[in-house]
Coordinates of C-alpha atoms and ligand atoms in Angstrom, one line a residue:
M27 CA -16.6 -77.9 -28.2
N28 CA -19.2 -76.0 -27.4
K29 CA -22.1 -76.4 -30.6
N30 CA -25.5 -75.1 -29.1
I31 CA -25.5 -71.4 -27.3
V32 CA -29.0 -70.5 -26.2
I33 CA -29.4 -66.7 -25.0
L34 CA -31.7 -65.7 -22.6
G35 CA -32.9 -62.2 -21.1
T36 CA -33.0 -62.3 -17.2
Q37 CA -35.3 -59.6 -16.8
W38 CA -38.2 -58.1 -18.2
G39 CA -37.1 -58.0 -21.6
D40 CA -34.8 -55.2 -23.1
E41 CA -31.9 -56.3 -21.9
G42 CA -29.8 -56.2 -25.1
K43 CA -30.0 -59.6 -26.3
G44 CA -30.6 -58.6 -30.1
K45 CA -26.5 -57.3 -30.0
I46 CA -25.6 -60.1 -28.4
V47 CA -27.4 -62.7 -30.1
D48 CA -25.9 -60.7 -33.7
Y49 CA -22.2 -61.1 -31.7
L50 CA -21.8 -64.4 -31.1
T51 CA -24.4 -65.8 -34.3
E52 CA -20.5 -64.6 -36.7
D53 CA -19.7 -68.0 -35.5
A54 CA -22.9 -70.1 -36.3
A55 CA -24.6 -71.6 -38.9
Y56 CA -27.8 -71.0 -37.6
V57 CA -30.3 -68.1 -35.5
V58 CA -33.6 -69.8 -34.5
R59 CA -36.0 -68.1 -33.0
C60 CA -38.0 -69.8 -30.1
Q61 CA -41.0 -68.1 -28.3
G62 CA -43.3 -65.0 -28.7
G63 CA -43.4 -62.6 -31.7
H64 CA -43.6 -59.6 -33.3
N65 CA -44.0 -57.8 -29.4
A66 CA -39.6 -58.6 -29.2
G67 CA -37.9 -55.4 -30.6
H68 CA -33.7 -56.2 -30.7
T69 CA -32.1 -53.8 -31.6
L70 CA -28.6 -53.8 -33.5
V71 CA -26.2 -50.9 -34.5
V72 CA -24.2 -52.2 -37.2
N73 CA -21.7 -48.9 -38.3
G74 CA -23.5 -46.5 -37.1
E75 CA -26.6 -47.5 -38.4
K76 CA -29.8 -48.8 -36.4
I77 CA -31.4 -51.5 -36.9
I78 CA -34.9 -53.0 -35.1
L79 CA -35.5 -56.5 -35.9
H80 CA -39.4 -58.1 -33.9
L81 CA -40.1 -61.4 -35.9
I82 CA -36.4 -61.7 -37.6
P83 CA -33.8 -63.9 -36.0
S84 CA -31.1 -61.2 -34.9
G85 CA -28.1 -62.6 -36.2
L86 CA -29.9 -62.6 -39.3
L87 CA -27.6 -59.5 -40.2
H88 CA -24.7 -62.4 -41.9
D89 CA -24.8 -63.7 -44.9
N90 CA -23.9 -67.2 -44.3
T91 CA -26.7 -67.5 -41.2
I92 CA -29.6 -69.4 -41.7
G93 CA -32.6 -68.0 -39.8
V94 CA -35.3 -69.9 -38.4
I95 CA -38.6 -69.0 -37.1
A96 CA -39.5 -72.2 -34.9
N97 CA -42.7 -74.2 -33.6
G98 CA -43.3 -71.9 -30.3
V99 CA -43.2 -68.3 -32.3
V100 CA -46.4 -66.8 -33.0
V101 CA -46.4 -65.4 -36.9
S102 CA -47.7 -62.4 -37.9
P103 CA -47.9 -63.4 -41.9
L104 CA -48.1 -59.5 -42.3
E105 CA -45.4 -58.4 -40.1
L106 CA -43.1 -60.9 -41.0
I107 CA -43.8 -59.6 -44.5
K108 CA -42.9 -56.6 -44.2
E109 CA -39.8 -56.5 -42.5
I110 CA -38.1 -58.9 -44.7
K111 CA -39.4 -55.5 -47.1
K112 CA -37.8 -53.2 -44.2
L113 CA -34.6 -55.5 -44.1
E114 CA -34.2 -55.1 -48.2
K115 CA -34.9 -51.4 -48.5
R116 CA -31.0 -51.4 -47.4
G117 CA -29.7 -54.4 -49.2
I118 CA -29.8 -57.0 -46.8
F119 CA -31.5 -60.1 -48.2
V120 CA -33.6 -63.2 -46.1
R121 CA -36.4 -65.1 -47.8
K122 CA -33.7 -67.6 -49.4
R123 CA -31.7 -67.6 -45.7
L124 CA -35.4 -67.6 -43.4
L125 CA -37.1 -71.0 -42.8
I126 CA -40.3 -70.8 -40.3
S127 CA -42.1 -73.9 -39.0
S128 CA -44.9 -75.3 -40.1
S129 CA -46.5 -75.2 -36.8
A130 CA -45.8 -72.4 -35.2
T131 CA -49.4 -69.9 -34.6
L132 CA -49.9 -67.5 -36.6
V133 CA -51.5 -64.1 -34.7
L134 CA -54.1 -62.4 -36.9
K135 CA -56.1 -59.3 -36.8
Y136 CA -58.8 -60.6 -35.0
H137 CA -56.0 -60.7 -32.0
I138 CA -54.4 -57.8 -31.9
E139 CA -58.7 -55.9 -31.9
M140 CA -58.8 -58.5 -28.9
D141 CA -55.7 -57.1 -27.4
I142 CA -56.0 -52.8 -28.1
A143 CA -60.5 -53.9 -26.8
R144 CA -59.1 -55.9 -23.3
E145 CA -56.1 -52.6 -22.3
K146 CA -58.9 -50.3 -22.7
R147 CA -61.2 -52.4 -20.6
L148 CA -58.9 -53.3 -17.3
G149 CA -58.6 -48.8 -17.6
I150 CA -55.6 -49.0 -15.0
N151 CA -55.1 -52.4 -14.4
A152 CA -54.3 -53.1 -17.7
I153 CA -51.3 -55.3 -18.7
G154 CA -49.7 -52.4 -20.4
T155 CA -49.2 -55.2 -23.8
T156 CA -47.7 -54.1 -26.8
G157 CA -51.0 -54.2 -28.1
R158 CA -49.6 -56.5 -30.7
G159 CA -51.9 -59.4 -29.7
I160 CA -49.7 -62.0 -28.2
G161 CA -51.7 -62.8 -26.0
P162 CA -55.0 -63.6 -27.3
A163 CA -53.0 -65.7 -30.4
Y164 CA -51.3 -68.2 -27.0
E165 CA -54.9 -68.3 -25.9
D166 CA -55.8 -70.4 -29.8
K167 CA -53.0 -72.0 -29.6
I168 CA -53.7 -73.4 -26.2
A169 CA -57.8 -73.2 -27.0
R170 CA -56.5 -75.5 -29.7
R171 CA -58.4 -73.3 -32.5
G172 CA -55.1 -72.0 -33.7
L173 CA -54.1 -71.7 -37.5
R174 CA -51.1 -72.4 -37.9
I175 CA -48.6 -71.8 -40.9
K176 CA -49.7 -75.0 -42.4
D177 CA -52.5 -73.9 -42.9
L178 CA -51.6 -71.1 -45.3
K179 CA -51.2 -73.8 -47.3
D180 CA -55.1 -75.3 -48.2
E181 CA -57.1 -71.5 -49.1
K182 CA -60.0 -73.3 -49.2
K183 CA -59.8 -74.8 -45.9
L184 CA -57.9 -71.3 -44.5
S185 CA -61.4 -70.2 -45.6
T186 CA -63.6 -72.0 -44.1
R187 CA -61.4 -71.8 -40.5
L188 CA -61.2 -68.3 -40.6
E189 CA -64.5 -67.7 -41.5
K190 CA -65.6 -69.6 -38.0
I191 CA -62.9 -68.0 -35.6
V192 CA -63.8 -64.8 -36.9
D193 CA -67.0 -65.4 -36.0
Y194 CA -66.1 -66.7 -32.6
Y195 CA -64.0 -63.0 -31.9
N196 CA -67.3 -60.9 -33.4
H197 CA -69.5 -62.2 -30.5
Q198 CA -66.9 -61.8 -27.6
L199 CA -65.7 -58.0 -29.9
V200 CA -69.1 -56.5 -30.2
S201 CA -71.4 -58.1 -27.6
F202 CA -69.0 -57.5 -25.5
Y203 CA -66.2 -55.2 -25.7
K204 CA -68.7 -53.2 -27.7
C205 CA -66.2 -53.1 -31.0
N206 CA -66.8 -53.1 -34.1
S207 CA -67.3 -56.0 -36.3
I208 CA -64.2 -58.0 -37.9
N209 CA -64.6 -59.0 -42.0
Y210 CA -63.1 -62.6 -42.3
K211 CA -63.1 -62.0 -46.3
I212 CA -60.8 -58.9 -45.6
I213 CA -58.0 -61.3 -43.2
L214 CA -57.9 -63.6 -45.7
K215 CA -58.1 -61.1 -49.1
D216 CA -54.3 -59.4 -47.4
L217 CA -53.0 -62.9 -46.0
L218 CA -53.4 -64.7 -50.3
P219 CA -50.6 -62.5 -51.8
I220 CA -48.4 -63.5 -48.4
I221 CA -48.8 -66.8 -48.9
D222 CA -47.0 -67.3 -52.4
L223 CA -44.3 -65.2 -50.8
I224 CA -43.4 -67.1 -47.6
Q225 CA -44.0 -70.6 -49.3
D226 CA -40.6 -71.7 -50.2
M227 CA -39.6 -70.8 -46.1
I228 CA -42.1 -72.7 -44.7
Q229 CA -40.9 -75.9 -43.3
D230 CA -40.5 -79.0 -40.2
T231 CA -37.4 -76.5 -38.4
T232 CA -37.0 -79.3 -35.5
H233 CA -36.7 -81.4 -38.6
I234 CA -34.2 -79.4 -39.8
L235 CA -32.5 -78.4 -36.2
H236 CA -32.5 -81.9 -35.9
K237 CA -29.8 -82.8 -38.2
A238 CA -28.0 -79.6 -38.2
I239 CA -27.1 -80.8 -34.7
Q240 CA -26.7 -83.6 -36.2
N241 CA -23.6 -82.1 -38.7
N242 CA -22.1 -80.7 -35.6
K243 CA -23.4 -77.3 -37.1
K244 CA -23.6 -74.4 -34.5
I245 CA -26.3 -72.7 -32.9
V246 CA -27.4 -70.2 -31.9
F247 CA -31.2 -70.7 -30.1
E248 CA -32.6 -66.3 -29.7
G249 CA -35.1 -66.2 -26.3
A250 CA -36.9 -63.3 -26.5
Q251 CA -38.5 -60.5 -23.6
G252 CA -36.9 -61.5 -20.5
S253 CA -37.8 -64.0 -17.5
F254 CA -39.7 -62.0 -15.9
L255 CA -42.2 -61.6 -18.1
D256 CA -42.5 -65.6 -18.1
I257 CA -45.4 -67.1 -17.6
D258 CA -45.0 -69.0 -15.2
H259 CA -42.5 -67.3 -13.5
G260 CA -42.6 -63.7 -14.2
T261 CA -44.2 -61.0 -12.3
Y262 CA -47.8 -62.8 -13.2
P263 CA -50.3 -61.3 -14.5
Y264 CA -47.9 -58.8 -15.4
V265 CA -46.4 -60.5 -18.4
T266 CA -46.4 -61.6 -21.8
S267 CA -47.6 -65.1 -22.6
S268 CA -45.2 -67.4 -22.9
N269 CA -42.4 -69.3 -22.0
T270 CA -39.5 -66.5 -21.9
T271 CA -37.2 -69.0 -20.1
I272 CA -36.0 -72.0 -20.5
G273 CA -38.5 -73.8 -21.1
G274 CA -39.2 -71.9 -23.9
I275 CA -36.7 -73.0 -26.5
I276 CA -37.3 -76.3 -25.4
S277 CA -40.3 -76.6 -26.7
G278 CA -40.2 -73.9 -28.5
T279 CA -38.1 -75.9 -31.3
G280 CA -38.2 -79.6 -30.8
V281 CA -34.3 -79.3 -29.4
G282 CA -34.6 -81.5 -26.7
P283 CA -32.0 -80.1 -23.4
R284 CA -28.8 -82.1 -23.8
C285 CA -28.7 -81.0 -26.5
L286 CA -28.0 -76.7 -25.5
N287 CA -24.2 -77.1 -24.9
R288 CA -24.6 -73.2 -22.3
I289 CA -26.9 -71.1 -21.5
L290 CA -26.3 -67.4 -21.4
G291 CA -28.1 -65.2 -19.4
V292 CA -28.7 -61.6 -20.7
T293 CA -28.4 -58.7 -17.9
K294 CA -28.0 -54.8 -18.2
A295 CA -26.0 -53.9 -15.7
Y296 CA -29.4 -51.6 -13.7
S297 CA -32.6 -52.7 -14.9
T298 CA -35.5 -51.6 -16.8
R299 CA -39.1 -52.9 -17.3
V300 CA -42.2 -51.5 -20.2
G301 CA -45.1 -52.4 -19.6
N302 CA -47.4 -52.3 -15.4
G303 CA -45.5 -55.0 -12.7
P304 CA -43.4 -54.5 -9.3
F305 CA -40.4 -53.6 -10.2
P306 CA -38.9 -53.3 -6.2
T307 CA -35.6 -51.1 -6.8
E308 CA -37.2 -48.8 -9.6
L309 CA -35.9 -45.2 -9.7
F310 CA -38.7 -42.1 -10.3
D311 CA -35.3 -39.6 -9.6
N312 CA -32.1 -37.9 -11.3
I313 CA -30.5 -41.4 -11.5
D314 CA -34.1 -42.6 -13.4
E315 CA -33.0 -39.4 -15.6
H316 CA -29.7 -40.5 -16.8
F317 CA -30.3 -44.4 -17.5
S318 CA -33.3 -43.3 -19.4
T319 CA -31.7 -40.6 -21.3
K320 CA -27.4 -42.0 -21.4
G321 CA -29.1 -46.0 -21.4
H322 CA -31.7 -44.5 -24.8
E323 CA -33.8 -46.3 -22.3
F324 CA -37.5 -46.1 -25.2
G325 CA -39.1 -49.4 -25.7
S326 CA -38.1 -50.5 -29.2
T327 CA -41.4 -52.0 -30.6
T328 CA -43.5 -49.2 -29.2
G329 CA -41.7 -46.4 -28.6
R330 CA -43.0 -45.6 -24.2
K331 CA -40.3 -45.1 -22.1
R332 CA -39.2 -47.4 -19.9
R333 CA -38.9 -47.2 -16.3
T334 CA -35.6 -47.7 -14.4
G335 CA -33.8 -48.9 -11.7
W336 CA -31.4 -50.6 -10.4
L337 CA -29.7 -54.3 -10.6
D338 CA -31.6 -56.3 -8.8
T339 CA -29.4 -59.4 -7.8
V340 CA -32.4 -61.6 -5.5
S341 CA -34.4 -62.0 -8.7
L342 CA -30.9 -62.7 -11.4
C343 CA -29.9 -65.2 -8.4
R344 CA -33.4 -66.9 -9.3
A345 CA -33.3 -66.7 -13.1
V346 CA -29.7 -68.8 -12.5
K347 CA -31.5 -71.2 -10.6
I348 CA -35.4 -71.1 -13.1
N349 CA -32.2 -71.2 -16.4
S350 CA -29.8 -72.8 -15.4
L351 CA -27.7 -70.7 -16.9
S352 CA -23.8 -71.4 -17.1
S353 CA -22.8 -67.2 -17.4
L354 CA -23.8 -64.0 -17.7
C355 CA -23.4 -61.2 -19.9
I356 CA -23.3 -57.6 -18.5
T357 CA -24.6 -56.0 -21.0
K358 CA -24.3 -51.3 -21.3
L359 CA -21.7 -50.9 -18.3
D360 CA -20.5 -47.7 -20.2
V361 CA -24.4 -46.2 -19.3
L362 CA -23.2 -46.8 -15.1
D363 CA -20.6 -43.3 -16.4
G364 CA -20.4 -40.5 -14.6
L365 CA -22.0 -42.2 -10.8
N366 CA -20.8 -41.7 -8.1
E367 CA -22.6 -44.6 -6.5
I368 CA -23.7 -47.8 -7.7
K369 CA -26.2 -49.9 -5.9
I370 CA -26.8 -53.7 -6.0
C371 CA -30.4 -54.7 -4.5
I372 CA -29.2 -57.6 -2.4
S373 CA -32.4 -58.8 -0.9
Y374 CA -35.6 -57.9 -0.5
K375 CA -38.0 -56.2 3.0
N376 CA -41.6 -56.6 4.1
T377 CA -42.8 -52.8 5.2
N378 CA -45.1 -53.0 7.1
T379 CA -43.1 -56.0 8.6
S380 CA -39.4 -55.6 8.7
E381 CA -39.2 -59.2 7.8
I382 CA -36.3 -60.3 5.4
I383 CA -38.0 -62.0 3.1
S384 CA -37.4 -64.1 0.0
Y385 CA -38.9 -64.3 -3.9
P386 CA -42.7 -62.9 -3.5
D387 CA -44.6 -65.7 -4.3
T388 CA -47.8 -64.0 -5.7
V389 CA -49.3 -60.8 -7.5
Y390 CA -50.2 -59.4 -3.2
D391 CA -47.1 -60.3 -1.8
W392 CA -44.7 -57.6 -4.8
E393 CA -47.0 -55.2 -2.9
N394 CA -45.3 -53.4 0.4
I395 CA -42.0 -54.2 -0.5
E396 CA -38.2 -52.7 -0.2
P397 CA -35.3 -53.2 -1.9
I398 CA -32.4 -53.4 0.3
Y399 CA -29.4 -51.8 -1.0
E400 CA -25.3 -53.3 -1.2
I401 CA -23.4 -49.7 -2.4
L402 CA -20.4 -49.8 -4.5
P403 CA -18.5 -46.5 -5.7
G404 CA -19.1 -45.6 -9.5
W405 CA -16.2 -44.6 -11.7
K406 CA -15.9 -41.3 -13.5
K407 CA -13.3 -42.5 -16.7
K408 CA -15.4 -44.3 -19.5
T409 CA -16.2 -47.3 -20.0
L410 CA -17.6 -46.8 -23.5
G411 CA -15.9 -49.0 -26.7
I412 CA -13.8 -51.1 -24.1
K413 CA -12.6 -54.4 -25.7
K414 CA -10.2 -56.2 -22.8
L415 CA -11.6 -56.6 -19.2
E416 CA -8.2 -55.4 -17.6
D417 CA -9.2 -52.0 -19.1
L418 CA -12.0 -51.0 -17.1
P419 CA -11.3 -48.7 -14.1
Y420 CA -11.1 -50.9 -11.2
E421 CA -14.1 -49.6 -10.1
A422 CA -15.8 -51.4 -12.3
Q423 CA -14.1 -54.3 -12.5
N424 CA -14.9 -54.5 -8.5
Y425 CA -18.9 -54.4 -10.1
I426 CA -18.0 -57.3 -12.2
K427 CA -17.2 -60.0 -9.7
R428 CA -19.3 -58.2 -7.0
I429 CA -22.6 -59.7 -9.8
E430 CA -20.2 -62.4 -10.4
T431 CA -19.7 -63.6 -6.9
I432 CA -23.1 -62.7 -5.6
T433 CA -25.4 -65.5 -8.5
K434 CA -22.7 -67.9 -8.2
I435 CA -21.3 -67.8 -12.2
P436 CA -18.8 -66.4 -14.3
I437 CA -19.8 -63.7 -16.8
D438 CA -18.3 -63.5 -19.8
I439 CA -19.3 -60.9 -21.8
I440 CA -19.8 -57.5 -20.9
S441 CA -21.0 -54.8 -23.7
T442 CA -20.1 -51.4 -23.5
G443 CA -21.5 -49.8 -26.1
P444 CA -24.3 -49.9 -29.0
E445 CA -21.6 -51.0 -31.5
R446 CA -21.6 -54.9 -33.0
S447 CA -17.4 -54.5 -31.4
N448 CA -18.4 -52.3 -28.3
I449 CA -17.3 -55.4 -26.4
I450 CA -15.6 -57.4 -23.9
L451 CA -15.5 -61.1 -25.0
V452 CA -13.8 -62.4 -21.0
R453 CA -14.5 -66.5 -22.5
N454 CA -15.0 -67.5 -25.7
L455 CA -18.3 -69.6 -25.3
F456 CA -18.1 -71.3 -29.1
Ligands
IMP688 P1 -47.7 -58.3 -24.8 O1 -46.3 -59.5 -24.8 O2 -47.3 -57.5 -25.9 O3 -48.6 -59.7 -23.8 O4 -47.4 -57.4 -23.5 C1 -46.8 -58.4 -22.4 C2 -46.4 -57.8 -21.6 O5 -43.9 -57.5 -22.3 C3 -46.0 -55.9 -21.5 O6 -45.8 -55.9 -19.6 C4 -44.5 -55.6 -21.9 O7 -44.8 -54.2 -22.5 C5 -44.5 -56.3 -21.7 N1 -43.3 -57.0 -23.7 C6 -43.5 -58.0 -24.7 N2 -43.1 -58.0 -25.1 C7 -41.5 -57.4 -24.6 C8 -40.0 -57.2 -24.9 O8 -39.8 -57.7 -26.1 N3 -39.0 -55.9 -24.1 C9 -39.5 -55.6 -23.4 N4 -40.5 -56.5 -22.5 C10 -41.4 -57.2 -23.6

């Protein structure tokens, strides 16, 4: 029997992972965030009410589940507390069920200031980050100067280290970026009341997960962002600063690969991307408007309009291999309702040489790419809320089968609407 499931995005994030994590966690004892930070925005609709989570694992809305923010996550203590309190206002109490790795890296004010200053300076070449300080925080981690959650436990040492780090950042912010300097005492003052609030949540989460595995507990590992925002495998430099693919789950939790029983890739029935960077199937016509409006394609963290396009199976097949995916979940199928025809990108052509090319290697290779499409018939019948595969219109079933054939892996889940209940479970994953 499968005990542990990893859920990963196979595109550029916003695939609808939050809902799938929430759905699968109903049967799980633990739900684990492994990488990224509050740049993520996981939208859930429960009983018609929309809830957006950034740092707290999506499955934590189930009363009996324990949530883990593991070592690979970069944590803004201020944002964490804000999110906990926001949930409490809605009657959802998570403090006693949330554990934070003592080794997780902190995101602090100077990371955010640096992120914003850099993007401003890059001008039209900006990455289009969420402005949450994620890149600079991961830089600090790799440079071995980052502050970690465990550093919050000793106020005196924290103060000394903060002073030094802020001094380092102020040199860059003031001299190079011409920004205002930051006072480390203000950061410390904001942090101190939070330390008391999260003290009991700070744990060796790797050990806790090992124990859970030993005790045969079910665990859902929740990926954030998507495969092509991965720092190594994404469309670099237009990526985020963590490994959003399977490696990030392993290093981000300390759970080894043989403990991960199933790896589920989540793919929207079309494509979207926020921020800048390559997007071969991007649309600028009335279909973009259809996807935007019907799919509510606006960023849940920044509110930016998402770029939209047809499903790209060249990159999807790449994601299957990078992540060693066992199966797929297709989300937002209902957004395709009403279209006359549906296109699937099946290969890329170089517009200069007319050559069919494989997956581009560098950011320059992404230029001059034209998608080659296969055209499938659309459907007029509503799929919104359908719960059985055989109830889908023939053309929608055909679309699903075609994706399975191209990717060579099964589709286990189809999401047919924003609500928890709008789901087709083709195969039980646990
Ligand atoms: P950062 O992670 O804020 O540094 O942003 C880097 C890139 O990743 C930008 O293009 C962001 O729009 C994108 N990004 C980061 N988090 C998410 C997410 O949760 N969904 C979609 N895009 C994201």
